[in-house]
Amino acid sequence: MLDLRGLSELTGALIERINTACDGAGSAGDIALVLVLGGEGTGPAWPGPVGIHAVNRWEKALRRVERLGALTVAAVSGRCVGPAVELLLTTDYRVAAPDTVLRVAADSGGAWPGMVLHRLATQIGAGRARGLALSGATVSMAKATTLGLVDDVAEDPHTHALSAVKAGGLVAGPELAVRRGLVLDAVTTSFEEALGAHLAACDRELRRTMAIPGVGV
């Protein structure tokens, strides 16, 4: 579990914590990496006084979470803005407390123009993403679940998320990253380009579940 509540500024320490958590999840063969998010204050607009190299390192860390071999889970409560929203959008399974409020745009104006806008558009569509990015509107949990930004709402999101992982109701294992990658790449890949990767994944699954010898059908 990585507790990242109360984030306000982009720092080297924050990036290092995320990379270390990814290293640990990969080397230990963990079935899940749980991120606890929310509780941001109204401090300086994200990401704070940093250079573009720090932003690049941050985006690379987010991409590691997004492509991690382990299942990634977000447990969110309270005010979720800036870095918490960016991390939320990289995870596979998202649980939020009923009082959680999401806000894409910064307190000082429009949304931070990082890859958060790209993820938002690919996940909920450009039209809906545009409204959230430009208006500065807050998103209630009722709307967040409708948009698909949050999967479940629970009084204790952390406990609920851990229970779902332990119950085995979520996909895990070595093929998780393959399935996630196929979904993420579908937005920018044509049917013809994607077919080979999907067939390869199907062949691996057939071999795993049915022990079919040879090269498949």
Coordinates of C-alpha atoms in Angstrom, one line a residue:
M1 CA 0.0 0.0 0.0
L2 CA 1.2 3.5 -0.9
D3 CA -0.4 6.3 1.1
L4 CA -0.3 9.5 -1.0
R5 CA -3.0 11.5 0.8
G6 CA -2.5 15.3 1.1
L7 CA -0.3 15.8 -2.0
S8 CA 0.2 19.4 -3.1
E9 CA 3.4 19.8 -5.0
L10 CA 5.5 17.8 -7.4
T11 CA 8.8 16.8 -5.7
G12 CA 11.6 14.4 -6.4
A13 CA 10.6 12.5 -3.2
L14 CA 7.1 11.9 -4.5
I15 CA 8.4 10.5 -7.8
E16 CA 10.8 8.3 -6.0
R17 CA 8.1 6.9 -3.7
I18 CA 6.0 5.9 -6.8
N19 CA 9.0 4.3 -8.6
T20 CA 10.0 2.4 -5.4
A21 CA 6.5 1.1 -5.0
C22 CA 6.5 0.0 -8.7
D23 CA 9.9 -1.7 -8.2
G24 CA 8.6 -3.5 -5.1
A25 CA 5.3 -4.7 -6.7
G26 CA 7.2 -6.0 -9.7
S27 CA 10.0 -7.8 -7.8
A28 CA 7.8 -9.3 -5.1
G29 CA 5.2 -10.6 -7.5
D30 CA 2.4 -8.7 -5.7
I31 CA -1.0 -9.2 -7.1
A32 CA -1.9 -5.5 -6.5
L33 CA -0.5 -2.1 -5.8
V34 CA -3.0 -0.1 -3.7
L35 CA -2.8 3.7 -3.8
V36 CA -4.5 5.7 -1.1
L37 CA -5.4 9.1 -2.5
G38 CA -7.3 12.3 -1.6
G39 CA -7.4 14.9 1.1
E40 CA -5.6 17.6 -0.9
G41 CA -5.7 21.1 0.4
T42 CA -6.0 24.4 -1.4
G43 CA -2.3 25.2 -1.6
P44 CA -0.2 26.3 -4.7
A45 CA -1.6 25.2 -8.0
W46 CA -0.2 21.8 -9.1
P47 CA 2.6 21.0 -9.9
G48 CA 4.2 24.0 -8.1
P49 CA 7.5 25.7 -9.0
V50 CA 9.3 22.9 -10.9
G51 CA 11.1 22.5 -14.2
I52 CA 10.0 20.5 -17.3
H53 CA 12.5 17.7 -16.4
A54 CA 10.7 17.0 -13.2
V55 CA 7.4 16.9 -15.1
N56 CA 8.9 14.4 -17.5
R57 CA 10.0 12.2 -14.6
W58 CA 6.6 12.4 -13.1
E59 CA 4.9 11.4 -16.4
K60 CA 7.3 8.4 -16.7
A61 CA 6.4 7.4 -13.1
L62 CA 2.7 7.6 -14.0
R63 CA 3.3 5.5 -17.1
R64 CA 5.0 2.8 -14.9
V65 CA 1.9 2.6 -12.7
E66 CA -0.3 2.4 -15.8
R67 CA 1.7 -0.4 -17.3
L68 CA 2.6 -2.3 -14.1
G69 CA 2.4 -6.1 -14.1
A70 CA 0.4 -6.1 -10.9
L71 CA -3.2 -4.9 -10.6
T72 CA -3.4 -1.2 -9.6
V73 CA -6.1 -0.1 -7.2
A74 CA -7.0 3.4 -6.0
A75 CA -8.8 4.1 -2.7
V76 CA -10.0 7.7 -2.7
S77 CA -11.6 10.0 -0.1
G78 CA -12.1 13.7 0.4
R79 CA -10.9 16.3 -2.0
C80 CA -9.2 14.7 -5.0
V81 CA -7.4 17.2 -7.3
G82 CA -4.1 17.6 -9.1
P83 CA -1.8 14.7 -8.6
A84 CA -4.5 12.5 -7.0
V85 CA -6.6 12.8 -10.1
E86 CA -3.6 12.0 -12.3
L87 CA -2.8 8.9 -10.3
L88 CA -6.4 7.8 -10.2
L89 CA -6.6 7.8 -13.9
T90 CA -3.7 5.4 -14.2
T91 CA -5.2 2.6 -12.0
D92 CA -7.3 -0.4 -12.9
Y93 CA -9.8 -0.4 -10.1
R94 CA -11.1 2.7 -8.3
V95 CA -13.1 2.9 -5.1
A96 CA -14.1 6.2 -3.6
A97 CA -15.8 7.3 -0.4
P98 CA -19.3 8.9 -0.9
D99 CA -18.0 12.4 0.1
T100 CA -15.2 12.3 -2.4
V101 CA -15.1 15.3 -4.9
L102 CA -13.0 15.1 -8.0
R103 CA -11.7 18.3 -9.7
V104 CA -9.6 18.2 -12.9
A105 CA -9.0 21.9 -13.2
A106 CA -6.7 23.7 -10.7
D107 CA -8.0 26.2 -8.2
S108 CA -6.3 29.0 -10.2
G109 CA -7.9 28.2 -13.6
G110 CA -7.9 25.5 -16.2
A111 CA -6.5 22.0 -15.9
W112 CA -2.8 21.3 -15.9
P113 CA -1.9 20.5 -19.6
G114 CA -0.1 17.3 -18.8
M115 CA -1.0 13.7 -19.9
V116 CA -3.9 13.8 -17.5
L117 CA -5.9 15.4 -20.3
H118 CA -4.9 12.6 -22.7
R119 CA -6.0 10.0 -20.2
L120 CA -9.2 11.8 -19.4
A121 CA -10.1 12.1 -23.1
T122 CA -9.4 8.5 -23.9
Q123 CA -11.3 7.2 -20.9
I124 CA -14.5 9.3 -21.0
G125 CA -14.4 10.9 -24.5
A126 CA -13.1 14.3 -25.7
G127 CA -16.4 16.1 -25.3
R128 CA -16.9 15.2 -21.6
A129 CA -13.1 15.7 -20.9
R130 CA -13.3 19.2 -22.5
G131 CA -16.0 20.3 -20.1
L132 CA -14.2 19.1 -17.0
A133 CA -10.8 20.5 -18.1
L134 CA -12.1 24.0 -19.0
S135 CA -14.9 24.6 -16.6
G136 CA -13.2 23.8 -13.3
A137 CA -16.4 22.0 -12.2
T138 CA -16.3 19.5 -9.4
V139 CA -17.4 15.9 -10.0
S140 CA -19.6 14.2 -7.5
M141 CA -19.3 10.4 -7.0
A142 CA -22.7 9.9 -8.7
K143 CA -21.4 11.6 -11.8
A144 CA -17.9 10.0 -11.5
T145 CA -19.4 6.5 -11.5
T146 CA -21.6 7.4 -14.5
L147 CA -18.6 8.6 -16.4
G148 CA -16.5 5.6 -15.4
L149 CA -14.0 7.6 -13.5
V150 CA -14.8 5.6 -10.4
D151 CA -15.8 1.9 -10.3
D152 CA -17.3 1.6 -6.8
V153 CA -18.4 3.9 -3.9
A154 CA -17.9 2.6 -0.3
E155 CA -17.8 4.2 3.1
D156 CA -14.4 2.7 3.7
P157 CA -12.8 2.6 0.2
H158 CA -9.5 1.2 1.4
T159 CA -11.1 -1.8 3.1
H160 CA -13.5 -2.3 0.2
A161 CA -10.6 -2.3 -2.3
L162 CA -8.6 -4.8 -0.3
S163 CA -11.6 -7.1 0.1
A164 CA -12.2 -7.1 -3.7
V165 CA -8.6 -8.0 -4.4
K166 CA -8.5 -10.8 -1.8
A167 CA -11.9 -12.2 -2.9
G168 CA -10.4 -12.7 -6.4
G169 CA -13.1 -10.8 -8.2
L170 CA -10.5 -8.8 -10.1
V171 CA -8.2 -10.0 -12.9
A172 CA -4.6 -10.6 -11.8
G173 CA -1.6 -12.6 -12.8
P174 CA 0.9 -12.3 -15.6
E175 CA -1.7 -11.7 -18.3
L176 CA -3.2 -8.7 -16.6
A177 CA -0.7 -6.3 -18.2
V178 CA -1.5 -7.8 -21.7
R179 CA -5.2 -7.3 -21.4
R180 CA -4.8 -3.8 -20.0
G181 CA -2.4 -2.9 -22.8
L182 CA -4.8 -4.2 -25.5
V183 CA -7.6 -1.9 -24.0
L184 CA -5.3 1.1 -23.7
D185 CA -3.9 0.8 -27.2
A186 CA -7.3 0.2 -28.8
V187 CA -8.0 4.0 -28.8
T188 CA -5.1 4.8 -31.1
T189 CA -4.7 1.5 -33.0
S190 CA -6.7 0.4 -36.1
F191 CA -8.4 -3.0 -36.2
E192 CA -5.9 -4.4 -38.7
E193 CA -2.9 -3.2 -36.6
A194 CA -4.4 -4.6 -33.4
L195 CA -5.4 -8.0 -34.7
G196 CA -2.0 -9.6 -34.4
A197 CA -1.6 -8.6 -30.8
H198 CA -5.1 -9.8 -29.9
L199 CA -4.5 -13.1 -31.7
A200 CA -1.2 -13.6 -29.9
A201 CA -3.0 -13.0 -26.5
C202 CA -5.8 -15.4 -27.4
D203 CA -3.2 -18.1 -28.4
R204 CA -1.5 -17.7 -25.0
E205 CA -4.8 -18.0 -23.2
L206 CA -5.8 -21.1 -25.1
R207 CA -2.4 -22.7 -24.3
R208 CA -2.8 -21.8 -20.6
T209 CA -6.4 -23.0 -20.1
M210 CA -6.5 -25.9 -22.5
A211 CA -2.9 -27.0 -22.8
I212 CA -3.2 -27.1 -26.6
P213 CA 0.0 -28.4 -28.1
G214 CA 1.6 -27.1 -31.3
V215 CA 1.1 -23.6 -32.6
G216 CA -2.7 -23.3 -32.2
V217 CA -5.5 -23.3 -34.7

